[in-house]
Amino acid sequence: MSGVYARRIAGLAASAALTATGVLATAPAAQAAPPTPISAATARTYLSQLTVKAEGSSSGYSRDLFPHWITQSGSCNTREVVLKRDGVNVVQDSSCAAISGSWYSEYDGATWRAASDLDIDHVVALAEAWRSGANAWTTSQRQAFANDLTRPQLIAVTDDVNQAKSDLDPAEWLPPRTAYRCTYARMWVHVKHHWNLSVDSAEKSALQSVLNGC
């Protein structure tokens, strides 16, 4: 793990050095982003409409039940589409793989130059969706959810941060970059409302707290 963090620190230092010399401009406002989520006011309304119930079991869950990174067009799959969308000056090779570009991770404020440093996060994790109602869906519905480019459900972020989030809900995890928490809560409610997924009481309380401060 120390090697991973050493790489992270080196990458951040390099980014800082480039920015300081004016070689690179990576202000978050200049970045492409997921679809704009509903407003905080709408999110508060939508949250009040969600079914509140104890979270279901993970029994029977498998990521394979949510076919993800399907082909979107040509040789480009969902992951590659999100990398292109969320990055700046992204160059893709003939197989659609991102070979250069710059990505700003909204969750932690880090900037990366290699696509391998990024994960595509499902804002509402697949396992969380399973426990919130997706266990009753068809495979087709789960595939649509796992590759949803219309709602703010997919975002390119630092891989370590995404792995730390795992399948936790907002009562258990929020982006370490506090400035993004309001947006994250709006994204979460937007997705859960559209897909008619339930929330548990602690999750609802955490979302209300964030949204009330937006």
PDB file of C-alpha atoms in Angstrom:
ATOM      1  CA  MET A   1       0.000   0.000   0.000  1.00  0.00           C
ATOM      2  CA  SER A   2       2.883   2.381   0.696  1.00  0.00           C
ATOM      3  CA  GLY A   3       3.954   2.079  -2.941  1.00  0.00           C
ATOM      4  CA  VAL A   4       0.486   3.080  -4.099  1.00  0.00           C
ATOM      5  CA  TYR A   5       0.428   6.128  -1.880  1.00  0.00           C
ATOM      6  CA  ALA A   6       3.954   7.043  -2.961  1.00  0.00           C
ATOM      7  CA  ARG A   7       2.723   7.027  -6.551  1.00  0.00           C
ATOM      8  CA  ARG A   8      -0.257   9.145  -5.556  1.00  0.00           C
ATOM      9  CA  ILE A   9       1.911  11.714  -3.757  1.00  0.00           C
ATOM     10  CA  ALA A  10       4.335  11.859  -6.669  1.00  0.00           C
ATOM     11  CA  GLY A  11       1.456  12.361  -9.089  1.00  0.00           C
ATOM     12  CA  LEU A  12      -0.041  15.147  -7.018  1.00  0.00           C
ATOM     13  CA  ALA A  13       3.331  16.833  -6.668  1.00  0.00           C
ATOM     14  CA  ALA A  14       3.838  16.695 -10.422  1.00  0.00           C
ATOM     15  CA  SER A  15       0.376  18.160 -10.990  1.00  0.00           C
ATOM     16  CA  ALA A  16       1.068  20.968  -8.531  1.00  0.00           C
ATOM     17  CA  ALA A  17       4.381  21.745 -10.188  1.00  0.00           C
ATOM     18  CA  LEU A  18       2.840  21.909 -13.656  1.00  0.00           C
ATOM     19  CA  THR A  19      -0.010  24.081 -12.448  1.00  0.00           C
ATOM     20  CA  ALA A  20       2.387  26.443 -10.692  1.00  0.00           C
ATOM     21  CA  THR A  21       4.324  26.982 -13.913  1.00  0.00           C
ATOM     22  CA  GLY A  22       1.187  27.700 -15.850  1.00  0.00           C
ATOM     23  CA  VAL A  23       1.663  24.697 -18.124  1.00  0.00           C
ATOM     24  CA  LEU A  24      -1.620  23.175 -17.079  1.00  0.00           C
ATOM     25  CA  ALA A  25      -4.991  24.656 -16.218  1.00  0.00           C
ATOM     26  CA  THR A  26      -7.193  22.176 -14.382  1.00  0.00           C
ATOM     27  CA  ALA A  27      -9.799  24.258 -12.600  1.00  0.00           C
ATOM     28  CA  PRO A  28     -12.800  22.057 -11.820  1.00  0.00           C
ATOM     29  CA  ALA A  29     -15.112  24.485 -13.610  1.00  0.00           C
ATOM     30  CA  ALA A  30     -13.344  23.695 -16.890  1.00  0.00           C
ATOM     31  CA  GLN A  31     -13.994  19.988 -16.595  1.00  0.00           C
ATOM     32  CA  ALA A  32     -16.628  18.002 -18.375  1.00  0.00           C
ATOM     33  CA  ALA A  33     -18.929  16.264 -15.929  1.00  0.00           C
ATOM     34  CA  PRO A  34     -21.790  13.814 -15.478  1.00  0.00           C
ATOM     35  CA  PRO A  35     -25.315  15.026 -16.330  1.00  0.00           C
ATOM     36  CA  THR A  36     -26.333  17.865 -14.008  1.00  0.00           C
ATOM     37  CA  PRO A  37     -28.333  16.449 -11.099  1.00  0.00           C
ATOM     38  CA  ILE A  38     -31.619  17.822  -9.835  1.00  0.00           C
ATOM     39  CA  SER A  39     -31.506  20.943  -7.664  1.00  0.00           C
ATOM     40  CA  ALA A  40     -31.207  20.695  -3.884  1.00  0.00           C
ATOM     41  CA  ALA A  41     -34.831  21.785  -3.531  1.00  0.00           C
ATOM     42  CA  THR A  42     -36.019  19.107  -5.941  1.00  0.00           C
ATOM     43  CA  ALA A  43     -33.767  16.565  -4.242  1.00  0.00           C
ATOM     44  CA  ARG A  44     -35.380  17.347  -0.886  1.00  0.00           C
ATOM     45  CA  THR A  45     -38.810  16.800  -2.476  1.00  0.00           C
ATOM     46  CA  TYR A  46     -37.731  13.582  -4.195  1.00  0.00           C
ATOM     47  CA  LEU A  47     -36.148  12.299  -0.988  1.00  0.00           C
ATOM     48  CA  SER A  48     -39.459  12.709   0.822  1.00  0.00           C
ATOM     49  CA  GLN A  49     -41.084  10.556  -1.869  1.00  0.00           C
ATOM     50  CA  LEU A  50     -38.683   7.623  -1.612  1.00  0.00           C
ATOM     51  CA  THR A  51     -39.801   4.476   0.171  1.00  0.00           C
ATOM     52  CA  VAL A  52     -38.085   4.181   3.548  1.00  0.00           C
ATOM     53  CA  LYS A  53     -37.377   0.616   4.607  1.00  0.00           C
ATOM     54  CA  ALA A  54     -34.647  -1.455   6.184  1.00  0.00           C
ATOM     55  CA  GLU A  55     -31.915  -2.297   3.709  1.00  0.00           C
ATOM     56  CA  GLY A  56     -32.305  -5.738   2.178  1.00  0.00           C
ATOM     57  CA  SER A  57     -29.882  -8.615   2.152  1.00  0.00           C
ATOM     58  CA  SER A  58     -26.852  -8.983  -0.117  1.00  0.00           C
ATOM     59  CA  SER A  59     -27.728 -12.647  -0.506  1.00  0.00           C
ATOM     60  CA  GLY A  60     -27.538 -13.693  -4.138  1.00  0.00           C
ATOM     61  CA  TYR A  61     -25.760 -10.506  -5.228  1.00  0.00           C
ATOM     62  CA  SER A  62     -23.091 -10.624  -7.924  1.00  0.00           C
ATOM     63  CA  ARG A  63     -21.706  -7.852 -10.123  1.00  0.00           C
ATOM     64  CA  ASP A  64     -22.275 -10.237 -13.022  1.00  0.00           C
ATOM     65  CA  LEU A  65     -26.020  -9.735 -12.496  1.00  0.00           C
ATOM     66  CA  PHE A  66     -25.482  -6.098 -13.577  1.00  0.00           C
ATOM     67  CA  PRO A  67     -23.827  -6.373 -17.015  1.00  0.00           C
ATOM     68  CA  HIS A  68     -21.644  -3.278 -17.108  1.00  0.00           C
ATOM     69  CA  TRP A  69     -19.301  -1.516 -19.481  1.00  0.00           C
ATOM     70  CA  ILE A  70     -21.384  -2.578 -22.449  1.00  0.00           C
ATOM     71  CA  THR A  71     -20.623  -1.306 -25.951  1.00  0.00           C
ATOM     72  CA  GLN A  72     -22.053   2.179 -26.497  1.00  0.00           C
ATOM     73  CA  SER A  73     -20.897   2.867 -30.049  1.00  0.00           C
ATOM     74  CA  GLY A  74     -18.272   1.390 -32.343  1.00  0.00           C
ATOM     75  CA  SER A  75     -15.545  -0.055 -30.125  1.00  0.00           C
ATOM     76  CA  CYS A  76     -16.306   2.278 -27.207  1.00  0.00           C
ATOM     77  CA  ASN A  77     -17.781   0.840 -24.017  1.00  0.00           C
ATOM     78  CA  THR A  78     -19.425   2.720 -21.158  1.00  0.00           C
ATOM     79  CA  ARG A  79     -16.187   3.155 -19.177  1.00  0.00           C
ATOM     80  CA  GLU A  80     -14.422   4.703 -22.158  1.00  0.00           C
ATOM     81  CA  VAL A  81     -17.353   7.018 -22.877  1.00  0.00           C
ATOM     82  CA  VAL A  82     -17.239   8.306 -19.282  1.00  0.00           C
ATOM     83  CA  LEU A  83     -13.460   8.765 -19.373  1.00  0.00           C
ATOM     84  CA  LYS A  84     -13.803  10.828 -22.544  1.00  0.00           C
ATOM     85  CA  ARG A  85     -16.716  12.831 -21.115  1.00  0.00           C
ATOM     86  CA  ASP A  86     -15.171  13.564 -17.714  1.00  0.00           C
ATOM     87  CA  GLY A  87     -11.670  14.392 -18.928  1.00  0.00           C
ATOM     88  CA  VAL A  88      -9.993  17.280 -20.706  1.00  0.00           C
ATOM     89  CA  ASN A  89      -8.086  16.872 -23.977  1.00  0.00           C
ATOM     90  CA  VAL A  90      -8.647  13.119 -23.880  1.00  0.00           C
ATOM     91  CA  VAL A  91      -7.063  11.245 -26.786  1.00  0.00           C
ATOM     92  CA  GLN A  92      -8.297   7.733 -27.571  1.00  0.00           C
ATOM     93  CA  ASP A  93      -6.618   5.084 -29.687  1.00  0.00           C
ATOM     94  CA  SER A  94      -8.286   3.034 -32.424  1.00  0.00           C
ATOM     95  CA  SER A  95      -9.797   0.689 -29.830  1.00  0.00           C
ATOM     96  CA  CYS A  96     -11.251   3.679 -27.895  1.00  0.00           C
ATOM     97  CA  ALA A  97      -8.820   3.362 -24.959  1.00  0.00           C
ATOM     98  CA  ALA A  98      -7.824   6.717 -23.437  1.00  0.00           C
ATOM     99  CA  ILE A  99      -4.085   7.127 -24.027  1.00  0.00           C
ATOM    100  CA  SER A 100      -3.706  10.699 -22.792  1.00  0.00           C
ATOM    101  CA  GLY A 101      -5.666  13.454 -21.138  1.00  0.00           C
ATOM    102  CA  SER A 102      -6.312  15.061 -17.770  1.00  0.00           C
ATOM    103  CA  TRP A 103      -8.933  14.098 -15.220  1.00  0.00           C
ATOM    104  CA  TYR A 104     -10.008  16.013 -12.121  1.00  0.00           C
ATOM    105  CA  SER A 105     -11.509  13.739  -9.457  1.00  0.00           C
ATOM    106  CA  GLU A 106     -14.415  15.598  -7.863  1.00  0.00           C
ATOM    107  CA  TYR A 107     -14.455  13.314  -4.835  1.00  0.00           C
ATOM    108  CA  ASP A 108     -10.983  14.253  -3.586  1.00  0.00           C
ATOM    109  CA  GLY A 109      -9.717  17.134  -5.723  1.00  0.00           C
ATOM    110  CA  ALA A 110      -6.851  15.184  -7.319  1.00  0.00           C
ATOM    111  CA  THR A 111      -5.824  15.544 -10.967  1.00  0.00           C
ATOM    112  CA  TRP A 112      -4.548  12.541 -12.920  1.00  0.00           C
ATOM    113  CA  ARG A 113      -2.834  12.052 -16.257  1.00  0.00           C
ATOM    114  CA  ALA A 114      -3.299   8.280 -16.670  1.00  0.00           C
ATOM    115  CA  ALA A 115      -6.658   6.585 -17.156  1.00  0.00           C
ATOM    116  CA  SER A 116      -5.352   3.689 -15.059  1.00  0.00           C
ATOM    117  CA  ASP A 117      -5.462   5.981 -11.999  1.00  0.00           C
ATOM    118  CA  LEU A 118      -9.219   6.322 -12.345  1.00  0.00           C
ATOM    119  CA  ASP A 119     -12.234   4.179 -11.583  1.00  0.00           C
ATOM    120  CA  ILE A 120     -15.696   4.820 -12.955  1.00  0.00           C
ATOM    121  CA  ASP A 121     -17.832   5.018  -9.842  1.00  0.00           C
ATOM    122  CA  HIS A 122     -21.445   3.949  -9.790  1.00  0.00           C
ATOM    123  CA  VAL A 123     -22.747   6.745  -7.553  1.00  0.00           C
ATOM    124  CA  VAL A 124     -25.381   4.347  -6.224  1.00  0.00           C
ATOM    125  CA  ALA A 125     -23.276   1.202  -6.053  1.00  0.00           C
ATOM    126  CA  LEU A 126     -24.545  -1.955  -7.696  1.00  0.00           C
ATOM    127  CA  ALA A 127     -24.643  -3.847  -4.388  1.00  0.00           C
ATOM    128  CA  GLU A 128     -26.457  -0.921  -2.743  1.00  0.00           C
ATOM    129  CA  ALA A 129     -29.010  -0.976  -5.555  1.00  0.00           C
ATOM    130  CA  TRP A 130     -29.446  -4.734  -5.083  1.00  0.00           C
ATOM    131  CA  ARG A 131     -30.238  -4.234  -1.401  1.00  0.00           C
ATOM    132  CA  SER A 132     -32.613  -1.356  -2.259  1.00  0.00           C
ATOM    133  CA  GLY A 133     -34.829  -3.152  -4.756  1.00  0.00           C
ATOM    134  CA  ALA A 134     -32.747  -4.107  -7.797  1.00  0.00           C
ATOM    135  CA  ASN A 135     -32.722  -7.737  -6.644  1.00  0.00           C
ATOM    136  CA  ALA A 136     -36.245  -7.911  -8.095  1.00  0.00           C
ATOM    137  CA  TRP A 137     -35.288  -6.402 -11.458  1.00  0.00           C
ATOM    138  CA  THR A 138     -34.734  -8.175 -14.754  1.00  0.00           C
ATOM    139  CA  THR A 139     -31.191  -8.491 -16.106  1.00  0.00           C
ATOM    140  CA  SER A 140     -32.116  -5.926 -18.746  1.00  0.00           C
ATOM    141  CA  GLN A 141     -33.097  -3.405 -16.076  1.00  0.00           C
ATOM    142  CA  ARG A 142     -29.894  -4.035 -14.121  1.00  0.00           C
ATOM    143  CA  GLN A 143     -27.834  -3.579 -17.280  1.00  0.00           C
ATOM    144  CA  ALA A 144     -29.534  -0.251 -17.996  1.00  0.00           C
ATOM    145  CA  PHE A 145     -28.843   0.897 -14.429  1.00  0.00           C
ATOM    146  CA  ALA A 146     -25.182  -0.160 -14.517  1.00  0.00           C
ATOM    147  CA  ASN A 147     -24.589   1.758 -17.760  1.00  0.00           C
ATOM    148  CA  ASP A 148     -26.849   4.775 -17.136  1.00  0.00           C
ATOM    149  CA  LEU A 149     -25.323   7.752 -18.938  1.00  0.00           C
ATOM    150  CA  THR A 150     -28.518   9.820 -18.783  1.00  0.00           C
ATOM    151  CA  ARG A 151     -28.694  10.217 -15.011  1.00  0.00           C
ATOM    152  CA  PRO A 152     -25.702  11.369 -12.867  1.00  0.00           C
ATOM    153  CA  GLN A 153     -24.881   7.765 -11.947  1.00  0.00           C
ATOM    154  CA  LEU A 154     -21.372   7.387 -13.420  1.00  0.00           C
ATOM    155  CA  ILE A 155     -18.325   9.528 -12.694  1.00  0.00           C
ATOM    156  CA  ALA A 156     -14.559   9.166 -13.161  1.00  0.00           C
ATOM    157  CA  VAL A 157     -12.761   9.461  -9.808  1.00  0.00           C
ATOM    158  CA  THR A 158      -9.490   8.497  -8.126  1.00  0.00           C
ATOM    159  CA  ASP A 159      -9.374   4.709  -7.953  1.00  0.00           C
ATOM    160  CA  ASP A 160      -8.290   4.515  -4.284  1.00  0.00           C
ATOM    161  CA  VAL A 161     -11.137   6.802  -3.238  1.00  0.00           C
ATOM    162  CA  ASN A 162     -13.675   4.748  -5.142  1.00  0.00           C
ATOM    163  CA  GLN A 163     -12.355   1.574  -3.537  1.00  0.00           C
ATOM    164  CA  ALA A 164     -12.631   3.175  -0.097  1.00  0.00           C
ATOM    165  CA  LYS A 165     -16.261   4.048  -0.834  1.00  0.00           C
ATOM    166  CA  SER A 166     -17.010   0.454  -1.909  1.00  0.00           C
ATOM    167  CA  ASP A 167     -20.798  -0.074  -1.715  1.00  0.00           C
ATOM    168  CA  LEU A 168     -21.443   2.293   1.195  1.00  0.00           C
ATOM    169  CA  ASP A 169     -24.400   4.678   1.296  1.00  0.00           C
ATOM    170  CA  PRO A 170     -24.243   8.360   2.395  1.00  0.00           C
ATOM    171  CA  ALA A 171     -24.802   7.466   6.054  1.00  0.00           C
ATOM    172  CA  GLU A 172     -21.517   5.555   5.872  1.00  0.00           C
ATOM    173  CA  TRP A 173     -19.471   7.456   3.285  1.00  0.00           C
ATOM    174  CA  LEU A 174     -19.396  10.897   1.682  1.00  0.00           C
ATOM    175  CA  PRO A 175     -16.772  12.360  -0.670  1.00  0.00           C
ATOM    176  CA  PRO A 176     -13.724  13.543   1.308  1.00  0.00           C
ATOM    177  CA  ARG A 177     -13.870  16.813  -0.661  1.00  0.00           C
ATOM    178  CA  THR A 178     -16.622  18.515   1.321  1.00  0.00           C
ATOM    179  CA  ALA A 179     -17.355  21.045  -1.438  1.00  0.00           C
ATOM    180  CA  TYR A 180     -18.766  18.210  -3.555  1.00  0.00           C
ATOM    181  CA  ARG A 181     -21.055  16.660  -0.947  1.00  0.00           C
ATOM    182  CA  CYS A 182     -24.094  18.726  -1.893  1.00  0.00           C
ATOM    183  CA  THR A 183     -23.738  17.706  -5.538  1.00  0.00           C
ATOM    184  CA  TYR A 184     -23.159  14.092  -4.506  1.00  0.00           C
ATOM    185  CA  ALA A 185     -26.348  14.028  -2.411  1.00  0.00           C
ATOM    186  CA  ARG A 186     -28.317  15.516  -5.305  1.00  0.00           C
ATOM    187  CA  MET A 187     -26.872  12.864  -7.634  1.00  0.00           C
ATOM    188  CA  TRP A 188     -27.708  10.067  -5.197  1.00  0.00           C
ATOM    189  CA  VAL A 189     -31.342  11.124  -4.744  1.00  0.00           C
ATOM    190  CA  HIS A 190     -31.743  11.761  -8.472  1.00  0.00           C
ATOM    191  CA  VAL A 191     -30.634   8.206  -9.265  1.00  0.00           C
ATOM    192  CA  LYS A 192     -32.595   6.494  -6.491  1.00  0.00           C
ATOM    193  CA  HIS A 193     -35.764   8.391  -7.361  1.00  0.00           C
ATOM    194  CA  HIS A 194     -35.544   7.660 -11.079  1.00  0.00           C
ATOM    195  CA  TRP A 195     -34.906   3.964 -10.481  1.00  0.00           C
ATOM    196  CA  ASN A 196     -37.483   3.702  -7.697  1.00  0.00           C
ATOM    197  CA  LEU A 197     -34.997   2.402  -5.143  1.00  0.00           C
ATOM    198  CA  SER A 198     -35.654   2.558  -1.408  1.00  0.00           C
ATOM    199  CA  VAL A 199     -33.607   4.284   1.292  1.00  0.00           C
ATOM    200  CA  ASP A 200     -33.044   3.185   4.865  1.00  0.00           C
ATOM    201  CA  SER A 201     -33.666   5.598   7.727  1.00  0.00           C
ATOM    202  CA  ALA A 202     -29.995   6.396   8.419  1.00  0.00           C
ATOM    203  CA  GLU A 203     -29.335   6.979   4.727  1.00  0.00           C
ATOM    204  CA  LYS A 204     -32.339   9.322   4.467  1.00  0.00           C
ATOM    205  CA  SER A 205     -31.252  11.255   7.549  1.00  0.00           C
ATOM    206  CA  ALA A 206     -27.711  11.692   6.194  1.00  0.00           C
ATOM    207  CA  LEU A 207     -29.037  12.905   2.839  1.00  0.00           C
ATOM    208  CA  GLN A 208     -31.430  15.340   4.527  1.00  0.00           C
ATOM    209  CA  SER A 209     -28.586  16.753   6.559  1.00  0.00           C
ATOM    210  CA  VAL A 210     -26.419  17.357   3.500  1.00  0.00           C
ATOM    211  CA  LEU A 211     -29.262  18.746   1.378  1.00  0.00           C
ATOM    212  CA  ASN A 212     -30.423  21.111   4.126  1.00  0.00           C
ATOM    213  CA  GLY A 213     -26.990  22.706   3.993  1.00  0.00           C
ATOM    214  CA  CYS A 214     -26.990  23.204   0.212  1.00  0.00           C
TER     215      CYS A 214
END
